[in-house]
């Protein structure tokens, strides 16, 4: 045996040792254990109750103990995680994206999945903790024989009728394996559709994250990170989404979740800058998650009120501090949350400087009552004038290089009287000021519902950029009035 | 120090792994997978520093390289308990706790393909991800699929479940408008941001037309480097400063107790990295933080942890090999943290096996020896041999009289290593009754080499105080003495106190009493040896007297001693 004093670590051992130390440092063992234990208990109880229903009526005394216990476990999980989303897929059970260990003696997750599948149901969502009487009501509904037609809708309807509006049901799921999109034949516009789906899910996740942090729970970045990784993978198409604010609005269906849309757009813009810069995918992932959380301080309450602008960064950092375990991403995220409004001259970290550019661009251009402050094109020019002082000039230039002189979402008047909406970033150096557009009004002022693409690289001269208030009016009219009743647009200057 | 291991020997607790594969390729793949499994699982048993881990890594490297050279790509399809290569099962383990296949499958991995040109760092990275899961760590930030995604493999392809989506083929998405899609789409959210969130908007009065401008590569590289792992310690410091600023700001709601867990994590990280400048700045920021009395205790506890045993061990281990002095930052850190560090330093010395690191610790002890001399002296009796010797050596360099005191209070120690170190102290110590008495102590050592060394020192240093002890020892041991011992004792007695020695030797050669002719033979041997180095008039006569009455062996010795004595008289070396 080697004399211990002669034994020096090999570099491989050293790096493995460090990696394990880092992983252990990034673990919140207590929380992970609680979620897993409670989640396992939750699945076991639900499976057991379902089995019991085969032989007993839910009002039977035999249900007493398990029902009480089930209500308690739901409360416990709710305290830890907020609204509960249980998904059964391919024999596995996930609670809020955490895979739950299942008891093989009870058929693992497969039994529960099988029972739910009878209703064409793949998952249940509990918006609030459930009381014991409600547990029994839920069991009644779940035990009912599903109709042959549209069983999922019937299940949801049954829950509503039982007064269980806080429980919603999901359709069936399948596991999504990496690379499967590439293997499938491409559908026209499929990238955009998938990206929109990703983004609409992301807005929901951001809103969930805010709710949980506001309720004093521990931050759980993992679901957002998975989502951000999708955005990173689809970054090539991200600018398309910037062109179309309506998409996330429609999916969200709520005007008061503007913060979620803002977070998402800042994330998308930040990732675009990061890609231009040449950040690695893991670094882009960290950047995206940081951007998702950058304004979370507004979810905090100081004596019942949201913190003022000056303190939303520190309020956000205070919330993020609740996450236990060292991780480089967390460290950068907290710093970015604190520094994302600092001027470049103050020396904020790279992620904060990127998010600052993305954040201000969205703040200046996002739709708000009375219209955006500036059109995307004008916002870029104004930010450009502050480069070096307020913004990192290189990072701003990367954004400019990517989204061009007329960024996606800019409404343009052409010399021939047509109105077009910019829908692309820079496709080549020659198209920096000649984006791909979509026709929104004919020269005679007629509104075009789904207009054809107009590639300004092939022709068409820009008269001017439609100012933001006018563009807002146009967007409002397009959303509110039937096409035929649209008034003529204001004439170009 | 970690437990030594014998990786060749199978663990009796572990069931034998199945050797699978009916083709050469399958067999080779089986060997790769088993090597990977063993290496990943080994972290459950051994510390990463253990020699066994190195062995597992060597085996893994050899098998992977061997496979790739011989068979090219290794496409492993993951099934719940099996790994399959082109339809051939190359791994099977149904034990959920042990099975690599099960862990991969459960975590969503469906295929792992190692390309023939896979590099060793990539294999190592793959092992790292697997090991993290094998040791049961579940990070809040990353799961296995995210870790594999982040690894950015060039020659390892991973097919993994990245989440779940509505199953379109089963027509389940028709209800998503009603009941929401997968992944927690928003419904009934509780939080409303204020309508004017993120306002006031920045005031940007002027405009500057934008243009396409390419940015030089070196500029990009510089910015990307800002985000590199190597900058993490600096980011830690930035966060520490930011958090402490917020704590100190009365307009902010953040309390010190809220940031303590984060500060602990940051401390652990910078200590693991052994990034001394940042550790020092971090501790300095903390020390300067003004807090109400009630919170100071928590701050002080945290501050103390920057130079406790664990912290010092990490920092010392991080000092580059070959550096033997503690870096100034480390010295400053120890000075900044107002604690008694000696115990921690001693503990680090106890645990540290690298000589380079031990020197660094010693240099730290040296710096504190004047102030903490008494404490060090108290530590020595109870410390291990190695550490007691280190401390004694350190004391000897800095303050010999304190080292003598340490030897005195530790005189009860009988370990040879310490006794040897003690003699090295006495070798340079100023002669005094105490030093003399201590020589006497080691003359009675149970270790022959120590006794011999002590006797030599008594002789050469003329340690008068040791005379009684040596004499006592000779009398007690006379029946067991061999000629060499006897010579050493004689010379020691002569060196320690020539006059008294002369008297004693004379009595042994010419014992008083009517019938006495010569003292006990070995005492005569001692006496003749001692007389040979004395410059007294009757030395030759006494030696001749001894020779006349002695047996043949002692006679020869007397002759040799006579010759030696004459050389001494002439001033030559004996």
Coordinates of C-alpha atoms in Angstrom, one line a residue, chain B:
Chain B
X1 CA -6.8 10.6 6.1
X2 CA -9.2 8.3 4.3
X3 CA -9.4 4.6 4.9
X4 CA -7.1 2.6 2.7
X5 CA -8.8 0.2 0.4
X6 CA -8.1 -2.8 -1.6
X7 CA -10.1 -2.3 -4.7
X8 CA -9.1 -5.6 -6.1
X9 CA -10.9 -7.4 -3.3
X10 CA -14.7 -7.6 -3.9
X11 CA -16.8 -6.2 -1.1
X12 CA -18.4 -9.2 0.6
X13 CA -21.6 -7.3 1.1
X14 CA -22.0 -6.7 -2.6
X15 CA -23.5 -9.4 -4.8
X16 CA -21.4 -10.3 -7.8
X17 CA -22.0 -8.3 -10.9
X18 CA -23.2 -10.2 -13.9
X19 CA -20.7 -10.7 -16.7
X20 CA -22.8 -10.3 -19.8
X21 CA -22.3 -10.1 -23.5
X22 CA -22.1 -13.0 -25.9
X23 CA -20.1 -11.2 -28.5
X24 CA -16.7 -9.6 -28.2
X25 CA -18.3 -6.3 -28.5
X26 CA -20.9 -7.1 -25.9
X27 CA -18.3 -8.4 -23.5
X28 CA -16.2 -5.3 -23.9
X29 CA -19.3 -3.1 -23.4
X30 CA -20.1 -5.0 -20.3
X31 CA -16.6 -4.3 -19.0
X32 CA -17.0 -0.6 -19.7
X33 CA -20.4 -0.4 -18.0
X34 CA -19.2 -2.3 -15.0
X35 CA -16.2 -0.1 -14.7
X36 CA -18.5 3.0 -14.9
X37 CA -20.9 1.6 -12.3
X38 CA -18.1 0.7 -9.9
X39 CA -16.5 4.0 -10.2
X40 CA -19.7 5.9 -9.7
X41 CA -20.8 3.7 -6.8
X42 CA -17.3 3.9 -5.2
X43 CA -18.1 7.4 -4.0
X44 CA -20.6 5.8 -1.6
X45 CA -17.8 3.9 0.1
X46 CA -14.8 6.0 -0.3
X47 CA -13.7 9.6 -0.1
X48 CA -12.7 11.0 -3.5
X49 CA -9.2 11.3 -2.1
X50 CA -9.0 7.6 -1.5
X51 CA -6.5 5.6 -3.5
X52 CA -9.2 3.2 -4.4
X53 CA -10.9 5.9 -6.4
X54 CA -7.8 6.4 -8.4
X55 CA -7.7 2.7 -9.2
X56 CA -11.4 2.7 -10.3
X57 CA -10.6 5.7 -12.6
X58 CA -7.6 4.0 -14.1
X59 CA -9.7 0.9 -14.8
X60 CA -12.5 3.0 -16.3
X61 CA -10.1 4.8 -18.6
X62 CA -8.4 1.6 -19.8
X63 CA -11.7 -0.1 -20.5
X64 CA -13.3 2.8 -22.3
X65 CA -10.1 3.4 -24.4
X66 CA -9.9 -0.3 -25.1
X67 CA -13.5 -0.6 -26.2
X68 CA -13.4 2.5 -28.4
X69 CA -10.2 1.3 -30.2
X70 CA -11.6 -2.1 -30.8
X71 CA -15.3 -1.5 -31.4
X72 CA -15.9 2.2 -32.0
X73 CA -19.1 3.8 -30.8
X74 CA -20.9 2.6 -27.7
X75 CA -24.6 3.2 -28.0
X76 CA -26.2 2.2 -24.7
X77 CA -30.0 2.0 -24.7
X78 CA -31.4 2.4 -21.2
X79 CA -34.1 0.1 -20.1
X80 CA -35.4 0.0 -16.5
X81 CA -32.9 -2.6 -15.4
X82 CA -30.8 -3.2 -18.4
X83 CA -28.4 -1.5 -20.7
X84 CA -28.5 -2.8 -24.3
X85 CA -26.1 -2.4 -27.2
X86 CA -27.7 -3.1 -30.6
X87 CA -30.1 -5.6 -29.0
X88 CA -27.5 -7.3 -26.8
X89 CA -28.0 -6.9 -23.1
X90 CA -24.6 -5.8 -21.7
X91 CA -25.7 -4.9 -18.2
X92 CA -28.4 -6.2 -15.9
X93 CA -29.0 -5.4 -12.3
X94 CA -32.5 -5.6 -10.8
X95 CA -31.4 -4.1 -7.5
X96 CA -32.9 -0.7 -7.5
X97 CA -30.3 0.8 -5.2
X98 CA -27.3 -0.6 -7.1
X99 CA -28.5 -0.6 -10.6
X100 CA -27.0 2.0 -12.9
X101 CA -29.6 1.2 -15.5
X102 CA -32.5 1.8 -13.1
X103 CA -31.0 5.1 -11.8
X104 CA -30.5 6.4 -15.4
X105 CA -34.0 5.2 -16.5
X106 CA -35.7 6.6 -13.4
X107 CA -34.0 10.0 -14.0
X108 CA -35.3 10.1 -17.5
X109 CA -32.2 9.0 -19.5
X110 CA -33.1 6.7 -22.4
X111 CA -29.9 6.5 -24.3
X112 CA -26.3 7.2 -23.7
X113 CA -24.0 7.0 -26.7
X114 CA -20.3 7.3 -26.4
X115 CA -18.7 8.0 -29.7
X116 CA -15.4 6.4 -30.6
X117 CA -13.6 9.7 -30.3
X118 CA -14.9 10.4 -26.8
X119 CA -12.3 12.1 -24.7
X120 CA -11.3 11.2 -21.2
X121 CA -12.5 14.5 -19.7
X122 CA -16.0 13.8 -21.2
X123 CA -16.0 10.3 -19.7
X124 CA -15.0 11.9 -16.4
X125 CA -17.8 14.4 -16.7
X126 CA -20.3 11.7 -17.3
X127 CA -19.0 9.8 -14.3
X128 CA -19.3 13.0 -12.3
X129 CA -23.0 13.4 -13.2
X130 CA -23.6 9.7 -12.4
X131 CA -21.7 9.9 -9.1
X132 CA -23.7 12.9 -8.0
X133 CA -26.8 10.8 -8.3
X134 CA -25.3 7.6 -6.9
X135 CA -24.4 9.4 -3.7
X136 CA -28.0 10.5 -3.4
X137 CA -27.5 14.3 -3.9
X138 CA -30.5 16.1 -5.3
X139 CA -29.7 19.7 -6.0
X140 CA -32.4 22.3 -5.9
X141 CA -31.0 23.8 -9.1
X142 CA -30.3 20.8 -11.4
X143 CA -31.6 17.3 -12.0
X144 CA -29.7 14.7 -13.9
X145 CA -31.1 15.6 -17.2
X146 CA -30.2 19.3 -16.7
X147 CA -26.7 18.2 -15.5
X148 CA -26.2 16.2 -18.6
X149 CA -27.6 19.0 -20.8
X150 CA -25.2 21.4 -19.1
X151 CA -22.2 19.1 -19.6
X152 CA -22.2 20.1 -23.3
X153 CA -20.8 16.8 -24.5
X154 CA -19.3 16.8 -27.9
X155 CA -18.8 13.0 -28.2
X156 CA -21.4 11.7 -25.8
X157 CA -25.0 11.8 -27.0
X158 CA -27.7 11.7 -24.4
X159 CA -31.3 11.0 -25.2
X160 CA -33.4 11.9 -22.2
X161 CA -36.9 12.7 -21.1
X162 CA -36.9 16.5 -20.9
X163 CA -40.4 16.8 -19.5
X164 CA -43.9 15.8 -20.4
X165 CA -46.2 17.2 -22.9
X166 CA -49.9 16.7 -23.7
X167 CA -50.2 13.6 -25.8
X168 CA -51.6 14.9 -29.1
X169 CA -52.1 11.4 -30.6
X170 CA -54.4 10.5 -27.8
X171 CA -56.4 13.7 -28.4
X172 CA -55.8 14.9 -24.9
X173 CA -55.1 18.5 -25.8
X174 CA -58.6 19.4 -26.7
X175 CA -59.3 20.3 -23.1
X176 CA -56.3 22.4 -22.5
X177 CA -58.3 25.6 -23.0
X178 CA -60.6 24.5 -20.3
X179 CA -58.2 22.9 -17.9
X180 CA -54.8 24.1 -18.7
X181 CA -51.8 22.5 -20.3
X182 CA -48.9 20.7 -18.9
X183 CA -46.3 22.2 -16.6
X184 CA -48.5 24.4 -14.5
X185 CA -50.1 26.9 -16.8
X186 CA -51.3 29.9 -15.0
X187 CA -54.7 29.8 -13.4
X188 CA -56.1 32.0 -10.6
X189 CA -52.8 33.5 -9.5
X190 CA -52.6 35.3 -6.3
X191 CA -50.0 37.9 -6.8
X192 CA -50.5 41.1 -8.6
X193 CA -47.6 43.3 -9.5
X194 CA -48.3 47.0 -9.1
X195 CA -49.6 48.5 -12.4
X196 CA -46.6 50.7 -12.6
X197 CA -44.1 48.0 -12.0
X198 CA -40.6 48.8 -13.2
X199 CA -41.6 52.5 -13.6
X200 CA -40.5 55.2 -13.8
X201 CA -39.0 54.1 -17.1
X202 CA -35.5 55.3 -17.8
X203 CA -35.4 58.9 -19.1
X204 CA -33.7 58.8 -22.4
X205 CA -33.9 62.2 -24.0
X206 CA -31.7 61.9 -27.0
X207 CA -31.6 59.5 -29.9
X208 CA -28.7 58.0 -31.7
X209 CA -29.4 56.1 -34.9
X210 CA -28.4 52.4 -34.7
X211 CA -26.3 50.6 -37.2
X212 CA -24.9 47.2 -37.7
X213 CA -21.5 47.0 -36.2
X214 CA -19.4 43.8 -35.9
X215 CA -17.7 43.4 -32.6
X216 CA -14.2 42.0 -32.3
X217 CA -13.8 38.4 -31.1
X218 CA -11.4 39.4 -28.3
X219 CA -14.1 41.6 -26.9
X220 CA -16.6 38.8 -26.9
X221 CA -14.1 36.4 -25.4
X222 CA -13.4 38.9 -22.6
X223 CA -17.1 39.2 -21.7
X224 CA -17.7 35.4 -21.9
X225 CA -14.7 35.0 -19.6
X226 CA -16.4 37.2 -17.0
X227 CA -19.0 34.5 -16.6
X228 CA -16.4 31.7 -16.2
X229 CA -16.3 29.5 -13.1
X230 CA -12.9 31.0 -12.3
X231 CA -14.6 34.3 -11.4
X232 CA -17.0 32.8 -9.0
X233 CA -14.9 33.7 -5.9
X234 CA -15.1 37.4 -6.9
X235 CA -18.8 37.1 -7.5
X236 CA -19.1 35.6 -4.0
X237 CA -17.3 38.7 -2.6
X238 CA -19.6 41.0 -4.6
X239 CA -22.7 39.3 -3.2
X240 CA -21.2 39.4 0.3
X241 CA -20.6 43.1 0.0
X242 CA -24.1 43.7 -1.5
X243 CA -25.8 41.7 1.2
X244 CA -23.9 43.3 4.1
X245 CA -24.6 46.8 2.6
X246 CA -28.3 45.9 2.6
X247 CA -28.2 44.7 6.2
X248 CA -26.5 47.9 7.3
X249 CA -29.0 50.1 5.5
X250 CA -31.8 51.1 7.8
X251 CA -34.2 51.6 5.0
X252 CA -33.9 48.0 3.9
X253 CA -35.9 45.2 5.6
X254 CA -33.2 42.6 5.3
X255 CA -32.0 41.3 8.7
X256 CA -28.6 39.9 9.4
X257 CA -30.2 36.6 10.4
X258 CA -31.7 36.2 7.0
X259 CA -28.4 36.4 5.2
X260 CA -26.5 34.2 7.6
X261 CA -27.4 30.9 5.8
X262 CA -26.3 32.4 2.5
X263 CA -23.1 33.8 4.0
X264 CA -22.3 30.3 5.3
X265 CA -22.8 28.8 1.9
X266 CA -20.6 31.5 0.3
X267 CA -18.0 30.9 3.0
X268 CA -17.9 27.2 2.4
X269 CA -17.5 27.8 -1.3
X270 CA -14.6 30.2 -1.0
X271 CA -13.0 27.9 1.6
X272 CA -13.4 24.9 -0.7
X273 CA -11.8 26.9 -3.5
X274 CA -9.2 28.1 -0.9
X275 CA -9.3 31.5 -2.6
X276 CA -7.4 33.3 0.1
X277 CA -7.8 36.9 -1.0
X278 CA -11.5 36.5 -1.2
X279 CA -11.7 34.7 2.1
X280 CA -9.8 37.5 3.8
X281 CA -11.9 40.2 2.2
X282 CA -15.1 38.3 3.1
X283 CA -14.0 38.0 6.7
X284 CA -12.9 41.6 6.8
X285 CA -16.3 42.8 5.5
X286 CA -17.9 40.7 8.2
X287 CA -15.6 42.0 10.9
X288 CA -16.4 45.6 9.9
X289 CA -20.1 45.1 9.9
X290 CA -21.8 47.2 12.6
X291 CA -24.6 45.4 14.2
X292 CA -26.8 45.8 17.3
X293 CA -25.5 44.0 20.3
X294 CA -28.0 41.2 20.0
X295 CA -26.8 40.2 16.6
X296 CA -23.1 40.5 17.2
X297 CA -22.8 37.1 18.7
X298 CA -24.1 35.5 15.5
X299 CA -21.7 37.6 13.5
X300 CA -18.7 36.7 15.7
X301 CA -19.6 33.0 15.5
X302 CA -19.6 33.2 11.7
X303 CA -16.4 35.1 11.7
X304 CA -14.7 32.5 13.9
X305 CA -15.6 29.8 11.4
X306 CA -13.2 31.4 8.9
X307 CA -10.2 30.2 10.9
X308 CA -11.5 27.2 12.7
X309 CA -10.0 23.7 12.2
X310 CA -12.0 22.9 9.0
X311 CA -11.3 26.3 7.5
X312 CA -7.6 26.2 8.2
X313 CA -7.4 22.7 6.8
X314 CA -8.9 23.7 3.6
X315 CA -6.9 26.9 3.2
X316 CA -3.7 25.2 4.1
X317 CA -4.4 22.4 1.6
X318 CA -5.0 25.1 -1.0
X319 CA -1.6 26.6 -0.7
X320 CA 0.4 25.6 -3.8
X321 CA 2.8 22.7 -3.3
X322 CA 6.3 23.8 -2.7
X323 CA 5.3 26.9 -0.8
X324 CA 6.5 26.4 2.7
X325 CA 5.5 29.7 4.3
X326 CA 1.9 30.7 5.1
X327 CA 0.8 33.3 2.6
X328 CA 0.4 36.8 4.0
X329 CA -3.4 36.6 3.5
X330 CA -3.6 33.5 5.6
X331 CA -1.5 35.1 8.3
X332 CA -3.8 38.2 8.2
X333 CA -6.9 36.1 8.3
X334 CA -5.7 34.2 11.4
X335 CA -4.9 37.6 13.0
X336 CA -8.3 39.0 12.0
X337 CA -10.3 36.3 13.6
X338 CA -9.8 36.9 17.3
X339 CA -9.7 33.3 18.5
X340 CA -7.2 30.9 20.0
X341 CA -6.1 29.0 16.8
X342 CA -3.6 26.7 18.3
X343 CA -6.0 23.9 18.9
X344 CA -7.2 24.2 15.3
X345 CA -3.7 24.3 14.0
X346 CA -2.7 21.3 16.0
X347 CA -5.7 19.4 14.7
X348 CA -4.7 20.3 11.2
X349 CA -1.2 19.1 11.8
X350 CA -2.7 15.9 13.1
X351 CA -4.8 15.3 10.0
X352 CA -2.5 16.7 7.2
X353 CA -0.4 14.2 5.5
X354 CA 1.3 16.4 2.9
X355 CA 4.7 17.6 4.1
X356 CA 4.3 20.8 2.1
X357 CA 1.0 21.6 4.0
X358 CA 2.5 20.7 7.3
X359 CA 5.3 23.2 6.7
X360 CA 2.7 25.9 6.1
X361 CA 1.0 25.1 9.3
X362 CA 4.3 25.1 11.2
X363 CA 5.0 28.5 9.8
X364 CA 1.7 29.7 11.2
X365 CA 2.5 28.2 14.5
X366 CA 5.8 29.9 14.5
X367 CA 4.2 33.2 14.0
X368 CA 2.0 32.7 17.0
X369 CA 4.5 31.0 19.2
X370 CA 5.6 34.0 21.2
X371 CA 2.1 35.0 22.0
X372 CA 0.8 31.5 22.5
X373 CA 3.9 29.8 23.8
X374 CA 2.3 28.6 27.0
X375 CA -0.6 27.2 25.1
X376 CA 1.7 25.2 22.8
X377 CA 3.6 23.8 25.8
X378 CA 0.3 22.7 27.2
X379 CA -0.7 21.0 23.9
X380 CA 2.3 18.9 23.6
X381 CA 1.8 16.2 26.3
X382 CA -1.5 15.2 24.8
X383 CA -0.7 15.5 21.1
X384 CA 0.2 12.7 18.8
X385 CA 3.9 11.9 18.2
X386 CA 4.0 13.6 14.9
X387 CA 2.3 16.8 16.0
X388 CA 4.1 17.0 19.3
X389 CA 7.4 16.7 17.4
X390 CA 6.2 19.4 14.9
X391 CA 5.3 21.7 17.8
X392 CA 8.6 21.0 19.6
X393 CA 10.6 21.7 16.4
X394 CA 8.7 24.9 15.9
X395 CA 9.4 26.0 19.5
X396 CA 13.0 25.1 19.1
X397 CA 13.3 27.4 16.1
X398 CA 11.7 30.3 17.8
X399 CA 12.5 30.0 21.5
X400 CA 14.7 27.3 22.8
X401 CA 14.0 28.0 26.4
X402 CA 10.3 27.5 25.8
X403 CA 11.1 24.3 24.0
X404 CA 13.1 23.1 27.0
X405 CA 10.1 23.9 29.1
X406 CA 7.9 21.9 26.8
X407 CA 10.4 19.0 27.0
X408 CA 10.2 19.2 30.8
X409 CA 6.4 19.2 31.0
X410 CA 6.3 16.3 28.4
X411 CA 9.0 14.3 30.1
X412 CA 6.4 11.6 30.8
X413 CA 6.1 10.8 27.1
X414 CA 7.9 7.7 26.1
X415 CA 7.5 7.6 22.3
X416 CA 10.8 7.4 20.6
X417 CA 10.0 10.0 17.9
X418 CA 9.2 12.6 20.6
X419 CA 12.2 11.6 22.7
X420 CA 14.5 12.1 19.7
X421 CA 13.0 15.5 19.1
X422 CA 13.4 16.4 22.7
X423 CA 17.1 15.5 22.6
X424 CA 17.5 17.7 19.5
X425 CA 16.1 20.5 21.7
X426 CA 18.5 19.7 24.5
X427 CA 21.4 19.6 22.1
X428 CA 21.1 23.3 21.5
X429 CA 19.7 24.4 24.9
X430 CA 21.8 26.3 27.3
X431 CA 23.1 24.1 30.0
X432 CA 21.3 24.3 33.3
X433 CA 20.4 22.0 36.1
X434 CA 17.0 21.5 34.4
X435 CA 18.7 20.6 31.1
X436 CA 21.1 18.3 32.9
X437 CA 18.3 16.6 34.7
X438 CA 16.4 16.1 31.4
X439 CA 19.4 14.5 29.8
X440 CA 19.3 12.1 32.8
X441 CA 15.7 11.4 31.9
X442 CA 16.6 10.3 28.4
X443 CA 19.5 8.3 29.6
X444 CA 16.9 6.1 31.2
X445 CA 14.8 5.9 28.0
X446 CA 13.4 2.5 27.1
X447 CA 14.6 3.0 23.6
X448 CA 18.3 2.0 23.1
X449 CA 19.0 4.5 20.3
X450 CA 17.6 7.3 22.5
X451 CA 19.8 6.2 25.4
X452 CA 22.9 6.1 23.2
X453 CA 22.1 9.5 21.8
X454 CA 21.5 10.9 25.3
X455 CA 24.8 9.5 26.6
X456 CA 26.7 11.0 23.7
X457 CA 25.1 14.4 24.4
X458 CA 25.8 14.1 28.1
X459 CA 29.5 13.5 27.2
X460 CA 29.9 16.1 24.6
X461 CA 27.9 18.8 26.3
X462 CA 29.5 18.1 29.7
X463 CA 26.0 17.9 31.3
X464 CA 27.0 17.8 34.9
X465 CA 23.3 17.7 36.0
X466 CA 23.0 14.3 34.3
X467 CA 25.8 12.7 36.2
X468 CA 23.7 11.2 39.1
X469 CA 21.2 9.7 36.6
X470 CA 23.9 8.2 34.5
X471 CA 25.7 6.8 37.5
X472 CA 22.6 5.4 38.9
X473 CA 21.7 3.8 35.6
X474 CA 25.2 2.2 35.3
X475 CA 24.9 0.7 38.8
X476 CA 21.5 -0.7 38.1
X477 CA 22.2 -2.1 34.7
X478 CA 25.8 -3.3 35.4
X479 CA 24.9 -6.9 35.0
X480 CA 23.2 -6.3 31.7
X481 CA 25.7 -4.0 30.1
X482 CA 27.5 -5.0 26.9
X483 CA 30.9 -3.5 26.1
X484 CA 29.6 -0.9 23.8
X485 CA 27.1 0.4 26.3
X486 CA 29.8 0.3 28.9
X487 CA 32.0 2.5 26.8
X488 CA 29.2 5.0 26.3
X489 CA 28.4 5.2 30.0
X490 CA 32.0 5.7 30.8
X491 CA 32.5 8.5 28.4
X492 CA 29.2 10.1 29.5
X493 CA 30.3 10.1 33.1
X494 CA 33.7 11.4 32.3
X495 CA 32.2 14.1 30.1
X496 CA 29.5 15.2 32.6
X497 CA 31.7 15.6 35.6
X498 CA 35.3 14.6 35.2
X499 CA 36.3 15.0 38.8
X500 CA 33.5 13.0 40.2
X501 CA 33.9 10.5 37.5
X502 CA 37.6 10.0 38.3
X503 CA 36.7 9.2 41.9
X504 CA 34.0 6.7 40.9
X505 CA 36.3 5.0 38.3
X506 CA 39.1 4.8 40.8
X507 CA 36.8 3.2 43.3
X508 CA 35.7 0.6 40.7
X509 CA 39.2 -0.3 39.7
X510 CA 40.7 -0.2 43.1
X511 CA 37.8 -1.0 45.4
X512 CA 38.3 -0.4 49.1
X513 CA 38.5 -3.4 51.3
X514 CA 41.1 -6.0 52.3
X515 CA 40.1 -8.7 49.9
X516 CA 39.0 -6.6 47.0
X517 CA 41.1 -6.9 43.9
X518 CA 38.9 -5.5 41.1
X519 CA 35.3 -4.3 40.9
X520 CA 32.7 -6.0 38.9
X521 CA 33.9 -6.6 35.4
X522 CA 31.5 -4.3 33.5
X523 CA 32.0 -1.5 35.9
X524 CA 35.7 -1.8 35.3
X525 CA 34.9 -1.7 31.6
X526 CA 32.9 1.5 32.1
X527 CA 35.7 2.9 34.3
X528 CA 38.5 2.2 31.8
X529 CA 36.5 3.7 29.0
X530 CA 35.7 6.8 31.0
X531 CA 39.4 7.2 32.2
X532 CA 40.6 7.1 28.6
X533 CA 39.2 10.6 28.0
X534 CA 40.2 12.1 31.3
X535 CA 43.3 14.3 31.6
X536 CA 44.4 13.2 35.1
X537 CA 47.8 12.1 36.3
X538 CA 46.9 8.7 37.5
X539 CA 44.9 7.6 34.5
X540 CA 47.5 5.4 33.0
X541 CA 48.3 3.8 36.3
X542 CA 44.7 3.0 36.9
X543 CA 44.3 1.5 33.5
X544 CA 47.4 -0.6 33.9
X545 CA 46.1 -1.7 37.3
X546 CA 42.8 -2.8 35.8
X547 CA 44.6 -4.6 33.0
X548 CA 46.7 -6.6 35.4
X549 CA 43.8 -8.0 37.2
X550 CA 41.4 -8.3 34.2
X551 CA 40.6 -11.1 31.9
X552 CA 41.8 -11.2 28.4
X553 CA 38.9 -9.2 26.9
X554 CA 39.2 -6.4 29.3
X555 CA 42.9 -6.5 28.9
X556 CA 42.6 -5.8 25.2
X557 CA 40.2 -3.0 26.0
X558 CA 42.6 -1.5 28.5
X559 CA 45.3 -1.5 25.8
X560 CA 43.0 0.3 23.4
X561 CA 42.0 2.8 26.1
X562 CA 45.6 3.5 26.9
X563 CA 46.4 4.3 23.3
X564 CA 43.3 6.5 23.2
X565 CA 44.3 8.3 26.4
X566 CA 47.7 9.1 25.0
X567 CA 46.1 10.6 22.0
X568 CA 43.9 12.7 24.3
X569 CA 46.9 13.9 26.2
X570 CA 48.5 14.9 23.0
X571 CA 45.4 16.9 22.1
X572 CA 44.3 14.7 19.4
X573 CA 40.8 13.4 19.1
X574 CA 40.2 10.4 21.2

